[in-house]
Amino acid sequence: MSKQTATPSSSIEINALVRRFADGHRALDGVDLDIAAGEFFTLLGPSGCGKTTLLRILAGLDTPSAGEVRIGGRAMAGVPAHRRSVNTVFQSYALFPHRNVRRNIAFGLEMQRLDAVTIEKRIDSVAGLTGITTLLDRPVDQLSGGQRQRVALARAVVNEPDVLLLDEPLSALDAGLRGRLQLELRELQHRLGMTFVFVTHDQQEAMIMSDRIAVLDRGRIAQVGTPPAIYEQPATRFVAEFMGHENLLAVTGRDEHGVITPIGHFAGAFAEGGHLLIRPEAISLGRRQAAGPSAIPAQVVGRVYRGGSTEYRIACGDHTLIARASDPAAEGFEPGAEVNATVAPAGLAVVAG
Ligand SMILES: Nc1ncnc2c1ncn2[C@@H]1O[C@H](COP(=O)(O)OP(=O)(O)O)[C@@H](O)[C@H]1O
Ligand SMILES: [Mg+2]
């Protein structure tokens, strides 16, 4: 634990994984993923898309109907949970209520029959990493939710597993604490160098924390990529909407310069797909008389100040778009103002579906 370079970590290969339940429902419907050793990898998707099912299979708590999992190059078929170098942190803390913090963390080490001195050294080290040094002698039933989740994390990493699985570990916490723990968890993973597979349904959380994200849609991988790739170039309409994008226009035609939509022509967008995504930060608003050839006439219908940026809702014909201006020198517009919208081509993506 203290020697960072010696911390183990493992790659994970998932091939054609299927999990069919007794009712015939396919919670996982042909999942392929390669997760690198030492990566902070996030499974992102709405409730019911198969995230927990996939984690349980990685942990050895559930068995696939078809397909294969390899951890550290080793096939996991038939390897029981306790023989895998994998630990799991769940949303609910699952601590022993009658043990204090120190004895909770010690539990797994005692099971391995490590000597008392080694156990105490490991506990002190992991307590420092997770920020619970001053809590070690407290009963767990006197801890707050955030403190309990830190203890659960300490208990999961103290065994030095090659892989840590985290199933929505922060979703029960209030927003402020959650934001702090997101950054701390990310930092902890960097220091440990351990492979983390993190599950969340929150796209902001996934973007803040991950090296790469896999977006799941009804038991299938919709897209795998870095946070900027997923946010800026979503592959499908599902991914775009799940990442919070609202500016999606049907592609009604194409020419050599780009695509045609109901509100106009957009140069510089070429990919195949049925919808054009316009990122809100790529739209700039100007006064109507400053008309450029590529400007779209629009009317401001709403304005929300978000601290550091202002979000405008603008009507272009029958369509409403969101434009986000973060330049403090940008001109402010009142609702009702007639404006021209110009769109930077870098803010466009054509998505499937
Ligand atoms: N033991 C089970 N028997 C039948 N269906 C299940 C079982 N476990 C999960 N499911 C179903 O599989 C789908 C995926 O569940 P789950 O992996 O828990 O989703 P998530 O964690 O993404 O919310 C859901 O439709 C769920 O109802
Ligand atoms: Mg779940």
mmCIF file of C-alpha atoms and ligand atoms in Angstrom:
data_model
loop_
_atom_site.group_PDB
_atom_site.id
_atom_site.type_symbol
_atom_site.label_atom_id
_atom_site.label_comp_id
_atom_site.label_asym_id
_atom_site.label_seq_id
_atom_site.Cartn_x
_atom_site.Cartn_y
_atom_site.Cartn_z
ATOM 1 C CA MET A 1 0.000 0.000 0.000
ATOM 2 C CA SER A 2 2.759 2.452 0.892
ATOM 3 C CA LYS A 3 4.977 1.408 -2.008
ATOM 4 C CA GLN A 4 2.950 2.811 -4.866
ATOM 5 C CA THR A 5 4.919 1.212 -7.665
ATOM 6 C CA ALA A 6 4.458 -2.228 -6.133
ATOM 7 C CA THR A 7 0.672 -1.965 -6.152
ATOM 8 C CA PRO A 8 -0.754 -4.694 -8.347
ATOM 9 C CA SER A 9 -3.295 -4.051 -11.054
ATOM 10 C CA SER A 10 -4.830 -6.171 -13.777
ATOM 11 C CA SER A 11 -6.307 -5.756 -17.200
ATOM 12 C CA ILE A 12 -9.830 -7.050 -17.842
ATOM 13 C CA GLU A 13 -10.995 -8.578 -21.128
ATOM 14 C CA ILE A 14 -14.690 -9.179 -21.688
ATOM 15 C CA ASN A 15 -15.701 -11.120 -24.795
ATOM 16 C CA ALA A 16 -19.238 -11.629 -26.159
ATOM 17 C CA LEU A 17 -20.682 -11.646 -22.660
ATOM 18 C CA VAL A 18 -24.360 -12.571 -22.320
ATOM 19 C CA ARG A 19 -26.437 -12.838 -19.141
ATOM 20 C CA ARG A 20 -29.915 -14.192 -19.736
ATOM 21 C CA PHE A 21 -32.213 -14.514 -16.731
ATOM 22 C CA ALA A 22 -34.827 -17.228 -16.248
ATOM 23 C CA ASP A 23 -37.564 -15.045 -17.751
ATOM 24 C CA GLY A 24 -35.531 -14.855 -20.976
ATOM 25 C CA HIS A 25 -34.535 -11.219 -20.441
ATOM 26 C CA ARG A 26 -30.987 -10.476 -21.592
ATOM 27 C CA ALA A 27 -29.507 -8.122 -19.000
ATOM 28 C CA LEU A 28 -26.241 -8.314 -20.978
ATOM 29 C CA ASP A 29 -26.570 -8.897 -24.683
ATOM 30 C CA GLY A 30 -23.119 -9.417 -26.180
ATOM 31 C CA VAL A 31 -20.703 -7.145 -24.317
ATOM 32 C CA ASP A 32 -17.095 -6.729 -25.508
ATOM 33 C CA LEU A 33 -14.717 -4.556 -23.484
ATOM 34 C CA ASP A 34 -10.977 -4.247 -22.925
ATOM 35 C CA ILE A 35 -10.046 -2.443 -19.723
ATOM 36 C CA ALA A 36 -6.361 -1.633 -19.253
ATOM 37 C CA ALA A 37 -4.431 -2.353 -16.065
ATOM 38 C CA GLY A 38 -4.468 0.727 -13.852
ATOM 39 C CA GLU A 39 -7.331 2.370 -15.703
ATOM 40 C CA PHE A 40 -10.209 4.259 -14.074
ATOM 41 C CA PHE A 41 -12.982 2.790 -16.197
ATOM 42 C CA THR A 42 -16.651 3.725 -15.803
ATOM 43 C CA LEU A 43 -19.794 1.865 -16.808
ATOM 44 C CA LEU A 44 -22.411 4.554 -17.414
ATOM 45 C CA GLY A 45 -26.068 4.060 -18.220
ATOM 46 C CA PRO A 46 -29.632 4.418 -16.993
ATOM 47 C CA SER A 47 -31.176 2.197 -14.351
ATOM 48 C CA GLY A 48 -31.719 -1.347 -15.618
ATOM 49 C CA CYS A 49 -29.146 -1.246 -18.443
ATOM 50 C CA GLY A 50 -27.052 -4.059 -16.912
ATOM 51 C CA LYS A 51 -24.307 -2.273 -14.945
ATOM 52 C CA THR A 52 -24.694 -4.217 -11.703
ATOM 53 C CA THR A 53 -25.077 -7.489 -13.591
ATOM 54 C CA LEU A 54 -21.743 -6.879 -15.320
ATOM 55 C CA LEU A 55 -19.981 -5.978 -12.055
ATOM 56 C CA ARG A 56 -21.377 -9.066 -10.328
ATOM 57 C CA ILE A 57 -20.013 -11.265 -13.111
ATOM 58 C CA LEU A 58 -16.578 -9.605 -12.817
ATOM 59 C CA ALA A 59 -16.657 -10.180 -9.051
ATOM 60 C CA GLY A 60 -17.605 -13.837 -9.492
ATOM 61 C CA LEU A 61 -20.959 -13.322 -7.744
ATOM 62 C CA ASP A 62 -22.906 -14.228 -10.891
ATOM 63 C CA THR A 63 -22.206 -16.517 -13.857
ATOM 64 C CA PRO A 64 -22.502 -15.498 -17.520
ATOM 65 C CA SER A 65 -24.878 -17.391 -19.839
ATOM 66 C CA ALA A 66 -22.266 -17.104 -22.612
ATOM 67 C CA GLY A 67 -19.005 -15.358 -23.289
ATOM 68 C CA GLU A 68 -15.804 -14.964 -21.356
ATOM 69 C CA VAL A 69 -14.086 -12.768 -18.771
ATOM 70 C CA ARG A 70 -10.312 -12.687 -18.323
ATOM 71 C CA ILE A 71 -8.668 -10.792 -15.474
ATOM 72 C CA GLY A 72 -4.917 -10.320 -15.639
ATOM 73 C CA GLY A 73 -4.923 -12.592 -18.686
ATOM 74 C CA ARG A 74 -6.502 -15.465 -16.753
ATOM 75 C CA ALA A 75 -9.882 -16.949 -17.726
ATOM 76 C CA MET A 76 -12.343 -16.536 -14.854
ATOM 77 C CA ALA A 77 -14.767 -19.358 -15.748
ATOM 78 C CA GLY A 78 -15.139 -21.528 -12.654
ATOM 79 C CA VAL A 79 -13.021 -19.226 -10.446
ATOM 80 C CA PRO A 80 -15.091 -18.414 -7.335
ATOM 81 C CA ALA A 81 -15.350 -14.882 -5.937
ATOM 82 C CA HIS A 82 -12.934 -15.443 -3.052
ATOM 83 C CA ARG A 83 -10.236 -16.710 -5.423
ATOM 84 C CA ARG A 84 -10.302 -13.539 -7.552
ATOM 85 C CA SER A 85 -8.082 -10.586 -6.731
ATOM 86 C CA VAL A 86 -11.131 -8.359 -6.904
ATOM 87 C CA ASN A 87 -12.974 -6.375 -4.228
ATOM 88 C CA THR A 88 -16.290 -4.575 -4.443
ATOM 89 C CA VAL A 89 -17.657 -1.401 -2.858
ATOM 90 C CA PHE A 90 -21.438 -1.184 -2.970
ATOM 91 C CA GLN A 91 -23.811 1.728 -2.643
ATOM 92 C CA SER A 92 -24.891 0.513 0.773
ATOM 93 C CA TYR A 93 -21.951 0.376 3.102
ATOM 94 C CA ALA A 94 -22.297 -3.194 4.412
ATOM 95 C CA LEU A 95 -20.065 -2.540 7.421
ATOM 96 C CA PHE A 96 -20.106 -4.634 10.602
ATOM 97 C CA PRO A 97 -22.144 -2.460 12.974
ATOM 98 C CA HIS A 98 -20.667 -3.879 16.181
ATOM 99 C CA ARG A 99 -17.036 -3.410 15.195
ATOM 100 C CA ASN A 100 -15.210 -0.101 15.291
ATOM 101 C CA VAL A 101 -13.612 1.329 12.162
ATOM 102 C CA ARG A 102 -10.232 -0.288 12.747
ATOM 103 C CA ARG A 103 -11.768 -3.748 13.277
ATOM 104 C CA ASN A 104 -13.946 -3.326 10.188
ATOM 105 C CA ILE A 105 -10.917 -2.642 8.030
ATOM 106 C CA ALA A 106 -8.949 -5.423 9.751
ATOM 107 C CA PHE A 107 -11.552 -8.064 8.929
ATOM 108 C CA GLY A 108 -10.245 -9.131 5.509
ATOM 109 C CA LEU A 109 -6.650 -9.054 6.699
ATOM 110 C CA GLU A 110 -7.497 -11.249 9.678
ATOM 111 C CA MET A 111 -9.140 -13.710 7.274
ATOM 112 C CA GLN A 112 -5.815 -13.878 5.433
ATOM 113 C CA ARG A 113 -4.142 -14.646 8.793
ATOM 114 C CA LEU A 114 -1.650 -11.797 8.502
ATOM 115 C CA ASP A 115 0.267 -11.012 11.686
ATOM 116 C CA ALA A 116 -0.954 -8.227 13.973
ATOM 117 C CA VAL A 117 1.908 -5.828 13.232
ATOM 118 C CA THR A 118 1.395 -6.069 9.464
ATOM 119 C CA ILE A 119 -2.344 -5.609 9.916
ATOM 120 C CA GLU A 120 -1.935 -2.436 11.973
ATOM 121 C CA LYS A 121 0.627 -1.032 9.500
ATOM 122 C CA ARG A 122 -1.661 -1.664 6.557
ATOM 123 C CA ILE A 123 -4.644 -0.127 8.368
ATOM 124 C CA ASP A 124 -2.695 3.019 9.259
ATOM 125 C CA SER A 125 -1.522 3.408 5.679
ATOM 126 C CA VAL A 126 -4.955 2.964 4.118
ATOM 127 C CA ALA A 127 -6.570 5.192 6.748
ATOM 128 C CA GLY A 128 -4.196 7.963 5.699
ATOM 129 C CA LEU A 129 -5.051 7.475 2.036
ATOM 130 C CA THR A 130 -8.795 7.573 2.652
ATOM 131 C CA GLY A 131 -8.766 10.351 5.248
ATOM 132 C CA ILE A 132 -10.119 8.384 8.217
ATOM 133 C CA THR A 133 -7.091 8.307 10.538
ATOM 134 C CA THR A 134 -8.962 10.156 13.292
ATOM 135 C CA LEU A 135 -11.963 7.822 13.041
ATOM 136 C CA LEU A 136 -10.201 4.508 13.540
ATOM 137 C CA ASP A 137 -11.399 3.892 17.088
ATOM 138 C CA ARG A 138 -14.973 5.102 16.545
ATOM 139 C CA PRO A 139 -17.916 2.676 16.358
ATOM 140 C CA VAL A 140 -19.240 2.636 12.784
ATOM 141 C CA ASP A 141 -22.800 3.394 13.909
ATOM 142 C CA GLN A 142 -21.594 6.852 15.011
ATOM 143 C CA LEU A 143 -20.325 7.777 11.548
ATOM 144 C CA SER A 144 -21.969 9.927 8.871
ATOM 145 C CA GLY A 145 -22.792 8.505 5.442
ATOM 146 C CA GLY A 146 -19.676 9.978 3.877
ATOM 147 C CA GLN A 147 -17.465 8.646 6.664
ATOM 148 C CA ARG A 148 -18.978 5.178 6.326
ATOM 149 C CA GLN A 149 -18.335 5.170 2.609
ATOM 150 C CA ARG A 150 -14.688 6.085 3.252
ATOM 151 C CA VAL A 151 -14.443 3.157 5.671
ATOM 152 C CA ALA A 152 -16.003 0.829 3.092
ATOM 153 C CA LEU A 153 -13.440 2.052 0.565
ATOM 154 C CA ALA A 154 -10.550 1.586 2.996
ATOM 155 C CA ARG A 155 -11.747 -1.931 3.759
ATOM 156 C CA ALA A 156 -11.960 -2.746 0.057
ATOM 157 C CA VAL A 157 -8.470 -1.520 -0.870
ATOM 158 C CA VAL A 158 -6.567 -2.673 2.227
ATOM 159 C CA ASN A 159 -6.318 -6.207 0.786
ATOM 160 C CA GLU A 160 -4.548 -4.730 -2.246
ATOM 161 C CA PRO A 161 -6.810 -6.344 -4.862
ATOM 162 C CA ASP A 162 -5.750 -6.081 -8.505
ATOM 163 C CA VAL A 163 -9.192 -4.739 -9.399
ATOM 164 C CA LEU A 164 -11.657 -2.649 -7.410
ATOM 165 C CA LEU A 165 -15.309 -2.675 -8.480
ATOM 166 C CA LEU A 166 -17.461 0.225 -7.300
ATOM 167 C CA ASP A 167 -21.240 0.034 -7.760
ATOM 168 C CA GLU A 168 -22.696 3.564 -7.446
ATOM 169 C CA PRO A 169 -20.706 4.105 -4.231
ATOM 170 C CA LEU A 170 -21.473 7.829 -4.016
ATOM 171 C CA SER A 171 -25.113 7.987 -5.044
ATOM 172 C CA ALA A 172 -26.487 7.945 -1.475
ATOM 173 C CA LEU A 173 -24.462 11.032 -0.491
ATOM 174 C CA ASP A 174 -25.554 14.669 -0.644
ATOM 175 C CA ALA A 175 -24.258 16.804 -3.497
ATOM 176 C CA GLY A 176 -21.441 18.673 -1.734
ATOM 177 C CA LEU A 177 -19.919 15.629 -0.108
ATOM 178 C CA ARG A 178 -20.355 13.659 -3.281
ATOM 179 C CA GLY A 179 -18.381 16.227 -5.266
ATOM 180 C CA ARG A 180 -15.514 16.097 -2.780
ATOM 181 C CA LEU A 181 -15.424 12.310 -2.694
ATOM 182 C CA GLN A 182 -15.458 12.140 -6.505
ATOM 183 C CA LEU A 183 -12.172 14.022 -6.595
ATOM 184 C CA GLU A 184 -10.704 12.105 -3.660
ATOM 185 C CA LEU A 185 -11.598 8.757 -5.158
ATOM 186 C CA ARG A 186 -10.002 9.728 -8.439
ATOM 187 C CA GLU A 187 -6.884 10.824 -6.570
ATOM 188 C CA LEU A 188 -6.808 7.607 -4.544
ATOM 189 C CA GLN A 189 -6.992 5.538 -7.712
ATOM 190 C CA HIS A 190 -4.085 7.501 -9.199
ATOM 191 C CA ARG A 191 -1.974 6.890 -6.119
ATOM 192 C CA LEU A 192 -2.828 3.197 -5.893
ATOM 193 C CA GLY A 193 -2.534 2.514 -9.619
ATOM 194 C CA MET A 194 -5.198 -0.162 -9.149
ATOM 195 C CA THR A 195 -7.714 -0.936 -11.917
ATOM 196 C CA PHE A 196 -11.049 0.647 -10.954
ATOM 197 C CA VAL A 197 -14.338 -0.327 -12.609
ATOM 198 C CA PHE A 198 -16.803 2.299 -11.443
ATOM 199 C CA VAL A 199 -20.557 2.233 -12.030
ATOM 200 C CA THR A 200 -22.762 5.310 -12.171
ATOM 201 C CA HIS A 201 -25.916 6.584 -13.852
ATOM 202 C CA ASP A 202 -24.661 10.185 -13.537
ATOM 203 C CA GLN A 203 -22.917 11.476 -16.671
ATOM 204 C CA GLN A 204 -21.245 14.384 -14.864
ATOM 205 C CA GLU A 205 -19.758 12.008 -12.321
ATOM 206 C CA ALA A 206 -18.528 9.727 -15.109
ATOM 207 C CA MET A 207 -16.862 12.624 -16.941
ATOM 208 C CA ILE A 208 -15.165 13.995 -13.822
ATOM 209 C CA MET A 209 -13.730 10.694 -12.701
ATOM 210 C CA SER A 210 -12.914 8.436 -15.623
ATOM 211 C CA ASP A 211 -10.019 7.701 -17.947
ATOM 212 C CA ARG A 212 -12.584 6.053 -20.205
ATOM 213 C CA ILE A 213 -16.323 5.494 -20.152
ATOM 214 C CA ALA A 214 -18.473 2.718 -21.624
ATOM 215 C CA VAL A 215 -22.082 3.806 -22.154
ATOM 216 C CA LEU A 216 -24.521 0.909 -21.797
ATOM 217 C CA ASP A 217 -27.896 0.828 -23.522
ATOM 218 C CA ARG A 218 -30.160 -2.125 -22.684
ATOM 219 C CA GLY A 219 -27.383 -4.637 -22.138
ATOM 220 C CA ARG A 220 -25.202 -3.494 -25.015
ATOM 221 C CA ILE A 221 -22.236 -1.158 -25.279
ATOM 222 C CA ALA A 222 -23.355 1.943 -27.138
ATOM 223 C CA GLN A 223 -19.923 3.619 -27.082
ATOM 224 C CA VAL A 224 -16.525 3.423 -25.388
ATOM 225 C CA GLY A 225 -14.218 6.413 -25.193
ATOM 226 C CA THR A 226 -12.571 9.151 -23.170
ATOM 227 C CA PRO A 227 -14.882 11.682 -21.509
ATOM 228 C CA PRO A 228 -14.248 14.348 -24.208
ATOM 229 C CA ALA A 229 -14.824 11.807 -26.997
ATOM 230 C CA ILE A 230 -18.123 10.660 -25.499
ATOM 231 C CA TYR A 231 -19.304 14.191 -24.801
ATOM 232 C CA GLU A 232 -18.136 15.840 -28.023
ATOM 233 C CA GLN A 233 -18.634 12.998 -30.499
ATOM 234 C CA PRO A 234 -21.407 10.759 -29.171
ATOM 235 C CA ALA A 235 -21.923 7.842 -31.518
ATOM 236 C CA THR A 236 -25.680 7.547 -31.201
ATOM 237 C CA ARG A 237 -28.683 9.625 -30.333
ATOM 238 C CA PHE A 238 -29.081 7.606 -27.129
ATOM 239 C CA VAL A 239 -25.547 8.508 -26.006
ATOM 240 C CA ALA A 240 -26.026 12.163 -26.968
ATOM 241 C CA GLU A 241 -29.253 12.456 -24.984
ATOM 242 C CA PHE A 242 -27.844 10.526 -22.047
ATOM 243 C CA MET A 243 -24.857 12.890 -21.920
ATOM 244 C CA GLY A 244 -27.344 15.724 -21.511
ATOM 245 C CA HIS A 245 -27.345 17.112 -25.034
ATOM 246 C CA GLU A 246 -30.576 18.792 -26.066
ATOM 247 C CA ASN A 247 -29.659 20.363 -29.399
ATOM 248 C CA LEU A 248 -30.459 17.525 -31.796
ATOM 249 C CA LEU A 249 -31.878 18.229 -35.241
ATOM 250 C CA ALA A 250 -33.032 15.730 -37.842
ATOM 251 C CA VAL A 251 -30.720 15.525 -40.864
ATOM 252 C CA THR A 252 -32.971 16.024 -43.894
ATOM 253 C CA GLY A 253 -30.320 16.173 -46.609
ATOM 254 C CA ARG A 254 -26.642 16.487 -47.452
ATOM 255 C CA ASP A 255 -24.392 18.277 -49.890
ATOM 256 C CA GLU A 256 -20.662 18.596 -50.432
ATOM 257 C CA HIS A 257 -20.329 21.157 -47.604
ATOM 258 C CA GLY A 258 -22.232 19.403 -44.848
ATOM 259 C CA VAL A 259 -25.744 18.563 -43.727
ATOM 260 C CA ILE A 260 -29.164 20.125 -44.115
ATOM 261 C CA THR A 261 -31.598 20.398 -41.193
ATOM 262 C CA PRO A 262 -35.009 22.029 -40.766
ATOM 263 C CA ILE A 263 -33.359 25.226 -39.474
ATOM 264 C CA GLY A 264 -30.658 25.484 -42.101
ATOM 265 C CA HIS A 265 -27.469 24.194 -43.570
ATOM 266 C CA PHE A 266 -24.465 23.290 -41.401
ATOM 267 C CA ALA A 267 -21.072 23.144 -43.064
ATOM 268 C CA GLY A 268 -18.341 20.881 -41.751
ATOM 269 C CA ALA A 269 -20.527 17.983 -40.508
ATOM 270 C CA PHE A 270 -20.184 14.875 -42.667
ATOM 271 C CA ALA A 271 -20.550 11.643 -40.691
ATOM 272 C CA GLU A 272 -23.351 9.181 -41.430
ATOM 273 C CA GLY A 273 -26.347 9.423 -39.138
ATOM 274 C CA GLY A 274 -29.849 10.708 -38.737
ATOM 275 C CA HIS A 275 -29.333 13.606 -36.340
ATOM 276 C CA LEU A 276 -27.082 16.620 -36.034
ATOM 277 C CA LEU A 277 -25.845 17.500 -32.548
ATOM 278 C CA ILE A 278 -24.920 21.115 -31.834
ATOM 279 C CA ARG A 279 -23.023 21.614 -28.597
ATOM 280 C CA PRO A 280 -24.434 24.590 -26.680
ATOM 281 C CA GLU A 281 -21.001 26.133 -26.117
ATOM 282 C CA ALA A 282 -20.390 26.203 -29.892
ATOM 283 C CA ILE A 283 -23.289 28.576 -30.535
ATOM 284 C CA SER A 284 -22.518 32.265 -30.298
ATOM 285 C CA LEU A 285 -25.149 34.940 -30.419
ATOM 286 C CA GLY A 286 -24.721 38.283 -32.108
ATOM 287 C CA ARG A 287 -26.896 41.276 -32.745
ATOM 288 C CA ARG A 288 -29.248 40.892 -35.666
ATOM 289 C CA GLN A 289 -27.716 43.749 -37.709
ATOM 290 C CA ALA A 290 -24.260 42.080 -37.540
ATOM 291 C CA ALA A 291 -25.521 39.450 -39.978
ATOM 292 C CA GLY A 292 -22.980 37.062 -41.456
ATOM 293 C CA PRO A 293 -23.661 34.710 -44.328
ATOM 294 C CA SER A 294 -23.776 31.607 -42.112
ATOM 295 C CA ALA A 295 -25.834 33.126 -39.306
ATOM 296 C CA ILE A 296 -29.188 31.657 -38.303
ATOM 297 C CA PRO A 297 -31.849 34.158 -37.306
ATOM 298 C CA ALA A 298 -33.248 33.361 -33.866
ATOM 299 C CA GLN A 299 -35.166 34.865 -30.987
ATOM 300 C CA VAL A 300 -34.098 34.638 -27.348
ATOM 301 C CA VAL A 301 -36.910 32.979 -25.391
ATOM 302 C CA GLY A 302 -35.160 32.366 -22.079
ATOM 303 C CA ARG A 303 -32.008 33.158 -20.183
ATOM 304 C CA VAL A 304 -30.484 31.475 -17.129
ATOM 305 C CA TYR A 305 -27.361 32.687 -15.392
ATOM 306 C CA ARG A 306 -25.330 29.666 -14.265
ATOM 307 C CA GLY A 307 -22.329 31.327 -12.656
ATOM 308 C CA GLY A 308 -19.444 31.593 -15.089
ATOM 309 C CA SER A 309 -21.747 31.074 -18.029
ATOM 310 C CA THR A 310 -25.145 32.169 -19.274
ATOM 311 C CA GLU A 311 -27.514 29.745 -20.926
ATOM 312 C CA TYR A 312 -29.860 31.048 -23.576
ATOM 313 C CA ARG A 313 -32.863 29.253 -24.943
ATOM 314 C CA ILE A 314 -33.305 30.443 -28.522
ATOM 315 C CA ALA A 315 -36.091 29.771 -31.004
ATOM 316 C CA CYS A 316 -35.073 29.097 -34.619
ATOM 317 C CA GLY A 317 -38.347 28.666 -36.470
ATOM 318 C CA ASP A 318 -40.152 25.768 -34.803
ATOM 319 C CA HIS A 319 -37.004 24.533 -33.054
ATOM 320 C CA THR A 320 -35.539 25.551 -29.730
ATOM 321 C CA LEU A 321 -31.802 25.390 -29.122
ATOM 322 C CA ILE A 322 -29.667 25.945 -26.036
ATOM 323 C CA ALA A 323 -26.689 28.284 -26.409
ATOM 324 C CA ARG A 324 -24.134 28.651 -23.625
ATOM 325 C CA ALA A 325 -22.004 31.778 -23.475
ATOM 326 C CA SER A 326 -19.090 31.695 -21.043
ATOM 327 C CA ASP A 327 -17.237 34.777 -22.287
ATOM 328 C CA PRO A 328 -17.828 37.506 -19.684
ATOM 329 C CA ALA A 329 -17.314 40.119 -22.408
ATOM 330 C CA ALA A 330 -20.100 38.585 -24.501
ATOM 331 C CA GLU A 331 -23.050 40.801 -25.056
ATOM 332 C CA GLY A 332 -26.066 40.038 -22.877
ATOM 333 C CA PHE A 333 -29.458 39.523 -24.516
ATOM 334 C CA GLU A 334 -32.871 39.874 -22.953
ATOM 335 C CA PRO A 335 -35.678 37.434 -23.679
ATOM 336 C CA GLY A 336 -37.444 38.656 -26.794
ATOM 337 C CA ALA A 337 -34.253 39.901 -28.451
ATOM 338 C CA GLU A 338 -33.832 39.129 -32.150
ATOM 339 C CA VAL A 339 -30.350 37.669 -32.629
ATOM 340 C CA ASN A 340 -28.137 35.878 -35.092
ATOM 341 C CA ALA A 341 -26.742 32.514 -34.038
ATOM 342 C CA THR A 342 -23.459 31.290 -35.502
ATOM 343 C CA VAL A 343 -22.146 27.803 -34.874
ATOM 344 C CA ALA A 344 -18.481 26.778 -34.751
ATOM 345 C CA PRO A 345 -18.050 23.642 -36.934
ATOM 346 C CA ALA A 346 -15.983 22.015 -34.139
ATOM 347 C CA GLY A 347 -19.170 21.948 -32.069
ATOM 348 C CA LEU A 348 -21.063 19.765 -34.537
ATOM 349 C CA ALA A 349 -21.421 15.984 -34.572
ATOM 350 C CA VAL A 350 -23.658 13.737 -36.671
ATOM 351 C CA VAL A 351 -25.035 10.869 -34.583
ATOM 352 C CA ALA A 352 -26.641 7.567 -35.556
ATOM 353 C CA GLY A 353 -30.330 7.092 -34.855
HETATM 354 N N1 LIG B 1 -31.819 -11.967 -10.759
HETATM 355 C C1 LIG B 1 -32.488 -11.389 -11.770
HETATM 356 N N2 LIG B 1 -33.533 -12.005 -12.369
HETATM 357 C C2 LIG B 1 -34.194 -11.433 -13.403
HETATM 358 N N3 LIG B 1 -33.893 -10.231 -13.909
HETATM 359 C C3 LIG B 1 -32.870 -9.552 -13.354
HETATM 360 C C4 LIG B 1 -32.115 -10.091 -12.260
HETATM 361 N N4 LIG B 1 -31.153 -9.186 -11.925
HETATM 362 C C5 LIG B 1 -31.311 -8.144 -12.763
HETATM 363 N N5 LIG B 1 -32.333 -8.360 -13.618
HETATM 364 C C6 LIG B 1 -32.774 -7.463 -14.690
HETATM 365 O O1 LIG B 1 -31.676 -7.216 -15.533
HETATM 366 C C7 LIG B 1 -31.648 -5.855 -15.964
HETATM 367 C C8 LIG B 1 -30.347 -5.210 -15.560
HETATM 368 O O2 LIG B 1 -30.291 -5.099 -14.159
HETATM 369 P P1 LIG B 1 -29.058 -4.413 -13.432
HETATM 370 O O3 LIG B 1 -27.801 -5.044 -13.911
HETATM 371 O O4 LIG B 1 -29.317 -4.459 -11.968
HETATM 372 O O5 LIG B 1 -29.144 -2.913 -13.969
HETATM 373 P P2 LIG B 1 -28.437 -1.567 -13.463
HETATM 374 O O6 LIG B 1 -27.439 -1.921 -12.410
HETATM 375 O O7 LIG B 1 -27.830 -0.973 -14.695
HETATM 376 O O8 LIG B 1 -29.538 -0.703 -12.942
HETATM 377 C C9 LIG B 1 -32.871 -5.207 -15.344
HETATM 378 O O9 LIG B 1 -33.912 -5.230 -16.286
HETATM 379 C C10 LIG B 1 -33.180 -6.100 -14.160
HETATM 380 O O10 LIG B 1 -34.550 -6.060 -13.850
HETATM 381 MG MG MG B 2 -27.270 -1.278 -10.412
#
